[in-house]
Amino acid sequence: MPPGMFGSLKIHITNLYGVNNGTALIAQHNVAKIARELGFTEMALQSCQIKDDTYSELKKRLYGITAAVEDDDIIIFQSPTWQNNSLLYDKELLNTIRFHLNVRIAILIHDVMPFMKGGTEDDYKRTIEIYNMADLVIVPSKRMLVFLRARGLSVKKIMIQHMWDLPFDGEIRIPEFQKQIFFSGSPDRFKFISSWDYDIPLRLFHKSFQLDKPNIHYGGWKNTSELLVEYAKGGFGLIWEQTVGSDYYKCNQPYKLASYLAAGIPVIIQKGLNHEHMVQEQGWGFTAASLEEAVHIVGNITEEEYYRLIENIKNVSFMVRNGFFTKKLLIDTVNNLLFDREENNWFFLKENTHKPEALICTNSDKIEHCEELIRRIPRMHFHIAAFTAMSPKLMSMEKYHNVSLYPGIGLDGLNNLFEKCDLYFDINYWAEIASAVQRAFLYNQLIFAFKETIHNRKYIADDHVYSVENFERMVSDIEAVLGDDNLMEQYLEKQRKAASASLAL
């Protein structure tokens, strides 16, 4: 059977050439290499200056690229294509593919350009329109899915990418115990490099920049194989956000993690970034809130502790170097495209641990039955947050032992409260803030509301919406769920089914 053929079905994957874009290009080539090993057919995309093409010339170019596509085929589209006008190019390429009958398209999102680089509302709208042309979308994290859903992503079939791979068939030595930190990146993008004045050496790899700092050891540009050899000499790999667009790096898939794990060295990842919990849970390294903390960790680790981390990384290093994560992702994607399964594609940002911690988000002091709930359910701790200052009436609630107030809270602080709490009360009048009900649902919180205050009914089960006159029944239901873990899960499942049915309409 010829490569890429499954009976009469072919599976294609796009791969970009001729674009000088460092890691982004390497990542696409690695995915395509692994896909070819599975029998996929490569669809090569050459860099082109769209501004120099007429629309007719662009269409001719795209017909040539897609010449091998036939009816019923599957296409894995790696996004973006990094052309000088990617939004136009990507949309027209997908339209050309859609010319064939019953083709199925999966878009593998590497980067969301307007989020990464800063874009206009029109840029976001056009980007989401492209994603919505797919039958399935592969997103780099649950957080990114939440972000894109809020922006209008409507594709039902979703896959989450769990890890980049870094295919490498060379020999990797066992790292030695070294108190040093590796980092690859530009000081222009990562401003912390220019202020590195710590005792722990920073081994910096970048193509065209050198700093006059005593403890920065400049290694120049290295290709992937050379970098792995350098990393494997021993130390820690640093995963830290850029100075600009830091929110983006809390949602994207860090390629540096794959390179450090492929080399077999432990990592230090900034708190708040994607995979911080996995790094901790799997024993691959440490999280740090500041560079001072990161340096302290490296400076104080013992040789025994270091080699324990090396042992923890051994198996995942083998998987990353042999493309296991990408192979599974691609196989699951094809399976999902070929078979229509009734699935509940909810990806929650945390587990509900049944804690008696409830959140209320408001920008007014008009909160229905707020003080009565606080008094009637003393074992529940109420967290009340507002972007604005709070009125004296609301500030007076702090007299209760089971209340915490957060006037003038920022988004980071608010997200921490969504992470902390397991219930949400949609009981405030006036406008909703921060899409709070949707956010509560995606943080897997059990939501209760009054009919008179409800803001986003599609995420709340009908049984959990009460008229103001039925306040006593609300209190009774809340008390019941706090004392019964099984009932809590039943209520959560009822909420998920209600949301699925509502959003399917």
mmCIF file with all atom_site columns, C-alpha atoms in Angstrom, residues 155-334:
data_model
loop_
_atom_site.group_PDB
_atom_site.id
_atom_site.type_symbol
_atom_site.label_atom_id
_atom_site.label_alt_id
_atom_site.label_comp_id
_atom_site.label_asym_id
_atom_site.label_entity_id
_atom_site.label_seq_id
_atom_site.pdbx_PDB_ins_code
_atom_site.Cartn_x
_atom_site.Cartn_y
_atom_site.Cartn_z
_atom_site.occupancy
_atom_site.B_iso_or_equiv
_atom_site.pdbx_formal_charge
_atom_site.auth_seq_id
_atom_site.auth_comp_id
_atom_site.auth_asym_id
_atom_site.auth_atom_id
_atom_site.pdbx_PDB_model_num
ATOM 1   C CA . VAL A 1 155 ? -16.102 23.742 16.431 1.00 0.00 ? 155 VAL A CA 1
ATOM 2   C CA . LYS A 1 156 ? -17.498 20.872 18.518 1.00 0.00 ? 156 LYS A CA 1
ATOM 3   C CA . LYS A 1 157 ? -14.678 18.370 18.141 1.00 0.00 ? 157 LYS A CA 1
ATOM 4   C CA . ILE A 1 158 ? -11.685 19.426 20.199 1.00 0.00 ? 158 ILE A CA 1
ATOM 5   C CA . MET A 1 159 ? -8.382  17.750 21.016 1.00 0.00 ? 159 MET A CA 1
ATOM 6   C CA . ILE A 1 160 ? -5.880  19.004 23.587 1.00 0.00 ? 160 ILE A CA 1
ATOM 7   C CA . GLN A 1 161 ? -2.182  18.761 22.754 1.00 0.00 ? 161 GLN A CA 1
ATOM 8   C CA . HIS A 1 162 ? -0.422  17.458 25.846 1.00 0.00 ? 162 HIS A CA 1
ATOM 9   C CA . MET A 1 163 ? 3.226   17.871 24.881 1.00 0.00 ? 163 MET A CA 1
ATOM 10  C CA . TRP A 1 164 ? 5.547   18.750 22.034 1.00 0.00 ? 164 TRP A CA 1
ATOM 11  C CA . ASP A 1 165 ? 7.908   16.034 20.878 1.00 0.00 ? 165 ASP A CA 1
ATOM 12  C CA . LEU A 1 166 ? 11.469  16.506 19.741 1.00 0.00 ? 166 LEU A CA 1
ATOM 13  C CA . PRO A 1 167 ? 12.464  13.553 17.512 1.00 0.00 ? 167 PRO A CA 1
ATOM 14  C CA . PHE A 1 168 ? 16.120  12.651 18.014 1.00 0.00 ? 168 PHE A CA 1
ATOM 15  C CA . ASP A 1 169 ? 17.873  9.384  17.227 1.00 0.00 ? 169 ASP A CA 1
ATOM 16  C CA . GLY A 1 170 ? 21.324  10.269 18.530 1.00 0.00 ? 170 GLY A CA 1
ATOM 17  C CA . GLU A 1 171 ? 22.891  9.254  21.819 1.00 0.00 ? 171 GLU A CA 1
ATOM 18  C CA . ILE A 1 172 ? 22.109  11.285 24.931 1.00 0.00 ? 172 ILE A CA 1
ATOM 19  C CA . ARG A 1 173 ? 24.497  11.105 27.865 1.00 0.00 ? 173 ARG A CA 1
ATOM 20  C CA . ILE A 1 174 ? 23.284  11.003 31.450 1.00 0.00 ? 174 ILE A CA 1
ATOM 21  C CA . PRO A 1 175 ? 23.452  14.638 32.651 1.00 0.00 ? 175 PRO A CA 1
ATOM 22  C CA . GLU A 1 176 ? 26.036  15.470 35.291 1.00 0.00 ? 176 GLU A CA 1
ATOM 23  C CA . PHE A 1 177 ? 25.269  17.339 38.498 1.00 0.00 ? 177 PHE A CA 1
ATOM 24  C CA . GLN A 1 178 ? 25.813  20.985 37.567 1.00 0.00 ? 178 GLN A CA 1
ATOM 25  C CA . LYS A 1 179 ? 24.513  24.118 39.270 1.00 0.00 ? 179 LYS A CA 1
ATOM 26  C CA . GLN A 1 180 ? 23.785  26.088 36.118 1.00 0.00 ? 180 GLN A CA 1
ATOM 27  C CA . ILE A 1 181 ? 20.719  27.190 34.149 1.00 0.00 ? 181 ILE A CA 1
ATOM 28  C CA . PHE A 1 182 ? 20.134  26.841 30.398 1.00 0.00 ? 182 PHE A CA 1
ATOM 29  C CA . PHE A 1 183 ? 18.040  29.184 28.311 1.00 0.00 ? 183 PHE A CA 1
ATOM 30  C CA . SER A 1 184 ? 17.612  29.729 24.590 1.00 0.00 ? 184 SER A CA 1
ATOM 31  C CA . GLY A 1 185 ? 16.088  33.014 23.503 1.00 0.00 ? 185 GLY A CA 1
ATOM 32  C CA . SER A 1 186 ? 16.582  36.644 22.579 1.00 0.00 ? 186 SER A CA 1
ATOM 33  C CA . PRO A 1 187 ? 17.288  39.265 25.254 1.00 0.00 ? 187 PRO A CA 1
ATOM 34  C CA . ASP A 1 188 ? 15.043  41.554 23.204 1.00 0.00 ? 188 ASP A CA 1
ATOM 35  C CA . ARG A 1 189 ? 12.067  39.269 23.838 1.00 0.00 ? 189 ARG A CA 1
ATOM 36  C CA . PHE A 1 190 ? 13.043  38.000 27.294 1.00 0.00 ? 190 PHE A CA 1
ATOM 37  C CA . LYS A 1 191 ? 14.070  41.116 29.199 1.00 0.00 ? 191 LYS A CA 1
ATOM 38  C CA . PHE A 1 192 ? 15.090  39.220 32.335 1.00 0.00 ? 192 PHE A CA 1
ATOM 39  C CA . ILE A 1 193 ? 18.276  38.090 30.551 1.00 0.00 ? 193 ILE A CA 1
ATOM 40  C CA . SER A 1 194 ? 19.697  41.635 30.465 1.00 0.00 ? 194 SER A CA 1
ATOM 41  C CA . SER A 1 195 ? 19.384  41.954 34.253 1.00 0.00 ? 195 SER A CA 1
ATOM 42  C CA . TRP A 1 196 ? 20.906  38.579 35.150 1.00 0.00 ? 196 TRP A CA 1
ATOM 43  C CA . ASP A 1 197 ? 23.162  39.387 38.107 1.00 0.00 ? 197 ASP A CA 1
ATOM 44  C CA . TYR A 1 198 ? 22.887  36.137 40.019 1.00 0.00 ? 198 TYR A CA 1
ATOM 45  C CA . ASP A 1 199 ? 25.634  33.824 41.256 1.00 0.00 ? 199 ASP A CA 1
ATOM 46  C CA . ILE A 1 200 ? 24.257  30.852 39.320 1.00 0.00 ? 200 ILE A CA 1
ATOM 47  C CA . PRO A 1 201 ? 25.582  30.817 35.719 1.00 0.00 ? 201 PRO A CA 1
ATOM 48  C CA . LEU A 1 202 ? 23.108  31.296 32.872 1.00 0.00 ? 202 LEU A CA 1
ATOM 49  C CA . ARG A 1 203 ? 24.077  29.354 29.737 1.00 0.00 ? 203 ARG A CA 1
ATOM 50  C CA . LEU A 1 204 ? 22.468  31.424 26.985 1.00 0.00 ? 204 LEU A CA 1
ATOM 51  C CA . PHE A 1 205 ? 22.025  30.265 23.392 1.00 0.00 ? 205 PHE A CA 1
ATOM 52  C CA . HIS A 1 206 ? 21.072  32.859 20.784 1.00 0.00 ? 206 HIS A CA 1
ATOM 53  C CA . LYS A 1 207 ? 22.282  33.668 17.287 1.00 0.00 ? 207 LYS A CA 1
ATOM 54  C CA . SER A 1 208 ? 23.290  37.313 17.378 1.00 0.00 ? 208 SER A CA 1
ATOM 55  C CA . PHE A 1 209 ? 23.492  38.814 20.831 1.00 0.00 ? 209 PHE A CA 1
ATOM 56  C CA . GLN A 1 210 ? 26.165  38.925 23.489 1.00 0.00 ? 210 GLN A CA 1
ATOM 57  C CA . LEU A 1 211 ? 25.946  40.546 26.918 1.00 0.00 ? 211 LEU A CA 1
ATOM 58  C CA . ASP A 1 212 ? 28.795  41.815 29.038 1.00 0.00 ? 212 ASP A CA 1
ATOM 59  C CA . LYS A 1 213 ? 27.659  40.002 32.167 1.00 0.00 ? 213 LYS A CA 1
ATOM 60  C CA . PRO A 1 214 ? 30.098  37.928 34.259 1.00 0.00 ? 214 PRO A CA 1
ATOM 61  C CA . ASN A 1 215 ? 27.669  35.076 34.887 1.00 0.00 ? 215 ASN A CA 1
ATOM 62  C CA . ILE A 1 216 ? 26.081  34.829 31.437 1.00 0.00 ? 216 ILE A CA 1
ATOM 63  C CA . HIS A 1 217 ? 27.952  32.342 29.282 1.00 0.00 ? 217 HIS A CA 1
ATOM 64  C CA . TYR A 1 218 ? 27.038  32.959 25.670 1.00 0.00 ? 218 TYR A CA 1
ATOM 65  C CA . GLY A 1 219 ? 26.900  29.831 23.514 1.00 0.00 ? 219 GLY A CA 1
ATOM 66  C CA . GLY A 1 220 ? 25.758  31.300 20.197 1.00 0.00 ? 220 GLY A CA 1
ATOM 67  C CA . TRP A 1 221 ? 23.193  29.671 17.939 1.00 0.00 ? 221 TRP A CA 1
ATOM 68  C CA . LYS A 1 222 ? 22.866  25.862 18.040 1.00 0.00 ? 222 LYS A CA 1
ATOM 69  C CA . ASN A 1 223 ? 20.783  23.502 15.962 1.00 0.00 ? 223 ASN A CA 1
ATOM 70  C CA . THR A 1 224 ? 18.547  21.004 17.752 1.00 0.00 ? 224 THR A CA 1
ATOM 71  C CA . SER A 1 225 ? 21.139  18.229 17.988 1.00 0.00 ? 225 SER A CA 1
ATOM 72  C CA . GLU A 1 226 ? 23.818  20.611 19.251 1.00 0.00 ? 226 GLU A CA 1
ATOM 73  C CA . LEU A 1 227 ? 21.458  22.089 21.836 1.00 0.00 ? 227 LEU A CA 1
ATOM 74  C CA . LEU A 1 228 ? 20.548  18.661 23.223 1.00 0.00 ? 228 LEU A CA 1
ATOM 75  C CA . VAL A 1 229 ? 24.230  17.790 23.546 1.00 0.00 ? 229 VAL A CA 1
ATOM 76  C CA . GLU A 1 230 ? 24.850  21.044 25.453 1.00 0.00 ? 230 GLU A CA 1
ATOM 77  C CA . TYR A 1 231 ? 21.839  20.581 27.717 1.00 0.00 ? 231 TYR A CA 1
ATOM 78  C CA . ALA A 1 232 ? 22.806  17.005 28.477 1.00 0.00 ? 232 ALA A CA 1
ATOM 79  C CA . LYS A 1 233 ? 26.040  18.215 30.064 1.00 0.00 ? 233 LYS A CA 1
ATOM 80  C CA . GLY A 1 234 ? 23.888  18.904 33.120 1.00 0.00 ? 234 GLY A CA 1
ATOM 81  C CA . GLY A 1 235 ? 21.989  21.684 34.834 1.00 0.00 ? 235 GLY A CA 1
ATOM 82  C CA . PHE A 1 236 ? 18.442  23.009 34.746 1.00 0.00 ? 236 PHE A CA 1
ATOM 83  C CA . GLY A 1 237 ? 16.335  24.212 31.810 1.00 0.00 ? 237 GLY A CA 1
ATOM 84  C CA . LEU A 1 238 ? 14.464  27.456 32.426 1.00 0.00 ? 238 LEU A CA 1
ATOM 85  C CA . ILE A 1 239 ? 10.921  28.076 31.115 1.00 0.00 ? 239 ILE A CA 1
ATOM 86  C CA . TRP A 1 240 ? 10.053  31.741 31.612 1.00 0.00 ? 240 TRP A CA 1
ATOM 87  C CA . GLU A 1 241 ? 7.554   34.052 29.972 1.00 0.00 ? 241 GLU A CA 1
ATOM 88  C CA . GLN A 1 242 ? 8.343   36.900 27.641 1.00 0.00 ? 242 GLN A CA 1
ATOM 89  C CA . THR A 1 243 ? 8.128   40.420 28.983 1.00 0.00 ? 243 THR A CA 1
ATOM 90  C CA . VAL A 1 244 ? 5.525   41.360 26.355 1.00 0.00 ? 244 VAL A CA 1
ATOM 91  C CA . GLY A 1 245 ? 2.371   39.281 25.908 1.00 0.00 ? 245 GLY A CA 1
ATOM 92  C CA . SER A 1 246 ? 2.859   37.338 29.115 1.00 0.00 ? 246 SER A CA 1
ATOM 93  C CA . ASP A 1 247 ? -0.769  36.146 29.167 1.00 0.00 ? 247 ASP A CA 1
ATOM 94  C CA . TYR A 1 248 ? -0.157  34.295 25.927 1.00 0.00 ? 248 TYR A CA 1
ATOM 95  C CA . TYR A 1 249 ? 2.570   32.194 27.509 1.00 0.00 ? 249 TYR A CA 1
ATOM 96  C CA . LYS A 1 250 ? 0.125   30.958 30.117 1.00 0.00 ? 250 LYS A CA 1
ATOM 97  C CA . CYS A 1 251 ? -1.928  29.384 27.314 1.00 0.00 ? 251 CYS A CA 1
ATOM 98  C CA . ASN A 1 252 ? 0.545   28.134 24.729 1.00 0.00 ? 252 ASN A CA 1
ATOM 99  C CA . GLN A 1 253 ? 2.452   24.842 24.610 1.00 0.00 ? 253 GLN A CA 1
ATOM 100 C CA . PRO A 1 254 ? 6.075   25.480 25.719 1.00 0.00 ? 254 PRO A CA 1
ATOM 101 C CA . TYR A 1 255 ? 8.462   24.002 23.160 1.00 0.00 ? 255 TYR A CA 1
ATOM 102 C CA . LYS A 1 256 ? 11.371  24.506 25.557 1.00 0.00 ? 256 LYS A CA 1
ATOM 103 C CA . LEU A 1 257 ? 9.902   21.871 27.869 1.00 0.00 ? 257 LEU A CA 1
ATOM 104 C CA . ALA A 1 258 ? 10.237  19.230 25.148 1.00 0.00 ? 258 ALA A CA 1
ATOM 105 C CA . SER A 1 259 ? 13.851  20.169 24.422 1.00 0.00 ? 259 SER A CA 1
ATOM 106 C CA . TYR A 1 260 ? 14.878  20.037 28.092 1.00 0.00 ? 260 TYR A CA 1
ATOM 107 C CA . LEU A 1 261 ? 13.095  16.731 28.682 1.00 0.00 ? 261 LEU A CA 1
ATOM 108 C CA . ALA A 1 262 ? 14.553  15.262 25.476 1.00 0.00 ? 262 ALA A CA 1
ATOM 109 C CA . ALA A 1 263 ? 18.012  16.085 26.851 1.00 0.00 ? 263 ALA A CA 1
ATOM 110 C CA . GLY A 1 264 ? 17.054  14.455 30.152 1.00 0.00 ? 264 GLY A CA 1
ATOM 111 C CA . ILE A 1 265 ? 17.569  17.513 32.378 1.00 0.00 ? 265 ILE A CA 1
ATOM 112 C CA . PRO A 1 266 ? 15.151  18.863 35.021 1.00 0.00 ? 266 PRO A CA 1
ATOM 113 C CA . VAL A 1 267 ? 13.318  22.145 34.510 1.00 0.00 ? 267 VAL A CA 1
ATOM 114 C CA . ILE A 1 268 ? 12.336  25.224 36.447 1.00 0.00 ? 268 ILE A CA 1
ATOM 115 C CA . ILE A 1 269 ? 9.058   26.628 35.145 1.00 0.00 ? 269 ILE A CA 1
ATOM 116 C CA . GLN A 1 270 ? 7.517   29.940 36.089 1.00 0.00 ? 270 GLN A CA 1
ATOM 117 C CA . LYS A 1 271 ? 4.359   29.626 38.160 1.00 0.00 ? 271 LYS A CA 1
ATOM 118 C CA . GLY A 1 272 ? 1.246   30.243 36.117 1.00 0.00 ? 272 GLY A CA 1
ATOM 119 C CA . LEU A 1 273 ? 2.597   28.819 32.859 1.00 0.00 ? 273 LEU A CA 1
ATOM 120 C CA . ASN A 1 274 ? 1.175   25.787 31.087 1.00 0.00 ? 274 ASN A CA 1
ATOM 121 C CA . HIS A 1 275 ? 2.492   22.496 32.575 1.00 0.00 ? 275 HIS A CA 1
ATOM 122 C CA . GLU A 1 276 ? 3.540   23.884 35.949 1.00 0.00 ? 276 GLU A CA 1
ATOM 123 C CA . HIS A 1 277 ? 1.389   21.270 37.698 1.00 0.00 ? 277 HIS A CA 1
ATOM 124 C CA . MET A 1 278 ? 2.670   18.432 35.512 1.00 0.00 ? 278 MET A CA 1
ATOM 125 C CA . VAL A 1 279 ? 6.273   19.391 36.265 1.00 0.00 ? 279 VAL A CA 1
ATOM 126 C CA . GLN A 1 280 ? 5.537   19.233 39.981 1.00 0.00 ? 280 GLN A CA 1
ATOM 127 C CA . GLU A 1 281 ? 3.388   16.107 39.943 1.00 0.00 ? 281 GLU A CA 1
ATOM 128 C CA . GLN A 1 282 ? 5.757   14.082 37.757 1.00 0.00 ? 282 GLN A CA 1
ATOM 129 C CA . GLY A 1 283 ? 8.882   15.208 39.585 1.00 0.00 ? 283 GLY A CA 1
ATOM 130 C CA . TRP A 1 284 ? 10.501  16.751 36.489 1.00 0.00 ? 284 TRP A CA 1
ATOM 131 C CA . GLY A 1 285 ? 11.706  19.833 38.329 1.00 0.00 ? 285 GLY A CA 1
ATOM 132 C CA . PHE A 1 286 ? 10.369  22.844 40.204 1.00 0.00 ? 286 PHE A CA 1
ATOM 133 C CA . THR A 1 287 ? 8.073   25.834 39.849 1.00 0.00 ? 287 THR A CA 1
ATOM 134 C CA . ALA A 1 288 ? 9.207   29.314 40.858 1.00 0.00 ? 288 ALA A CA 1
ATOM 135 C CA . ALA A 1 289 ? 7.398   32.605 41.308 1.00 0.00 ? 289 ALA A CA 1
ATOM 136 C CA . SER A 1 290 ? 10.536  34.683 40.722 1.00 0.00 ? 290 SER A CA 1
ATOM 137 C CA . LEU A 1 291 ? 14.005  34.349 39.250 1.00 0.00 ? 291 LEU A CA 1
ATOM 138 C CA . GLU A 1 292 ? 15.396  34.806 42.758 1.00 0.00 ? 292 GLU A CA 1
ATOM 139 C CA . GLU A 1 293 ? 13.465  31.715 43.821 1.00 0.00 ? 293 GLU A CA 1
ATOM 140 C CA . ALA A 1 294 ? 14.670  29.798 40.758 1.00 0.00 ? 294 ALA A CA 1
ATOM 141 C CA . VAL A 1 295 ? 18.297  30.667 41.487 1.00 0.00 ? 295 VAL A CA 1
ATOM 142 C CA . HIS A 1 296 ? 17.827  29.728 45.144 1.00 0.00 ? 296 HIS A CA 1
ATOM 143 C CA . ILE A 1 297 ? 16.500  26.292 44.139 1.00 0.00 ? 297 ILE A CA 1
ATOM 144 C CA . VAL A 1 298 ? 19.474  25.593 41.887 1.00 0.00 ? 298 VAL A CA 1
ATOM 145 C CA . GLY A 1 299 ? 21.955  26.913 44.414 1.00 0.00 ? 299 GLY A CA 1
ATOM 146 C CA . ASN A 1 300 ? 20.660  24.720 47.234 1.00 0.00 ? 300 ASN A CA 1
ATOM 147 C CA . ILE A 1 301 ? 19.841  21.416 45.526 1.00 0.00 ? 301 ILE A CA 1
ATOM 148 C CA . THR A 1 302 ? 21.910  18.409 46.549 1.00 0.00 ? 302 THR A CA 1
ATOM 149 C CA . GLU A 1 303 ? 23.488  15.927 44.183 1.00 0.00 ? 303 GLU A CA 1
ATOM 150 C CA . GLU A 1 304 ? 21.174  13.195 45.471 1.00 0.00 ? 304 GLU A CA 1
ATOM 151 C CA . GLU A 1 305 ? 18.081  15.329 44.816 1.00 0.00 ? 305 GLU A CA 1
ATOM 152 C CA . TYR A 1 306 ? 19.321  16.214 41.340 1.00 0.00 ? 306 TYR A CA 1
ATOM 153 C CA . TYR A 1 307 ? 19.815  12.612 40.261 1.00 0.00 ? 307 TYR A CA 1
ATOM 154 C CA . ARG A 1 308 ? 16.402  11.708 41.639 1.00 0.00 ? 308 ARG A CA 1
ATOM 155 C CA . LEU A 1 309 ? 14.955  14.236 39.182 1.00 0.00 ? 309 LEU A CA 1
ATOM 156 C CA . ILE A 1 310 ? 17.065  12.762 36.371 1.00 0.00 ? 310 ILE A CA 1
ATOM 157 C CA . GLU A 1 311 ? 15.603  9.337  37.112 1.00 0.00 ? 311 GLU A CA 1
ATOM 158 C CA . ASN A 1 312 ? 12.050  10.749 37.060 1.00 0.00 ? 312 ASN A CA 1
ATOM 159 C CA . ILE A 1 313 ? 12.654  12.220 33.600 1.00 0.00 ? 313 ILE A CA 1
ATOM 160 C CA . LYS A 1 314 ? 14.138  9.094  31.997 1.00 0.00 ? 314 LYS A CA 1
ATOM 161 C CA . ASN A 1 315 ? 10.882  7.634  30.657 1.00 0.00 ? 315 ASN A CA 1
ATOM 162 C CA . VAL A 1 316 ? 9.354   10.886 29.387 1.00 0.00 ? 316 VAL A CA 1
ATOM 163 C CA . SER A 1 317 ? 12.679  11.724 27.720 1.00 0.00 ? 317 SER A CA 1
ATOM 164 C CA . PHE A 1 318 ? 12.446  8.485  25.738 1.00 0.00 ? 318 PHE A CA 1
ATOM 165 C CA . MET A 1 319 ? 8.853   9.288  24.727 1.00 0.00 ? 319 MET A CA 1
ATOM 166 C CA . VAL A 1 320 ? 9.630   12.844 23.611 1.00 0.00 ? 320 VAL A CA 1
ATOM 167 C CA . ARG A 1 321 ? 12.662  11.774 21.550 1.00 0.00 ? 321 ARG A CA 1
ATOM 168 C CA . ASN A 1 322 ? 10.586  9.081  19.805 1.00 0.00 ? 322 ASN A CA 1
ATOM 169 C CA . GLY A 1 323 ? 7.528   11.206 19.049 1.00 0.00 ? 323 GLY A CA 1
ATOM 170 C CA . PHE A 1 324 ? 5.053   9.281  21.211 1.00 0.00 ? 324 PHE A CA 1
ATOM 171 C CA . PHE A 1 325 ? 2.935   12.277 22.246 1.00 0.00 ? 325 PHE A CA 1
ATOM 172 C CA . THR A 1 326 ? 2.495   13.505 18.669 1.00 0.00 ? 326 THR A CA 1
ATOM 173 C CA . LYS A 1 327 ? 1.810   10.011 17.315 1.00 0.00 ? 327 LYS A CA 1
ATOM 174 C CA . LYS A 1 328 ? -0.981  9.518  19.833 1.00 0.00 ? 328 LYS A CA 1
ATOM 175 C CA . LEU A 1 329 ? -2.402  12.973 19.117 1.00 0.00 ? 329 LEU A CA 1
ATOM 176 C CA . LEU A 1 330 ? -2.473  12.356 15.354 1.00 0.00 ? 330 LEU A CA 1
ATOM 177 C CA . ILE A 1 331 ? -3.963  8.868  15.661 1.00 0.00 ? 331 ILE A CA 1
ATOM 178 C CA . ASP A 1 332 ? -6.639  10.118 18.074 1.00 0.00 ? 332 ASP A CA 1
ATOM 179 C CA . THR A 1 333 ? -7.388  12.999 15.712 1.00 0.00 ? 333 THR A CA 1
ATOM 180 C CA . VAL A 1 334 ? -7.934  10.685 12.736 1.00 0.00 ? 334 VAL A CA 1
#
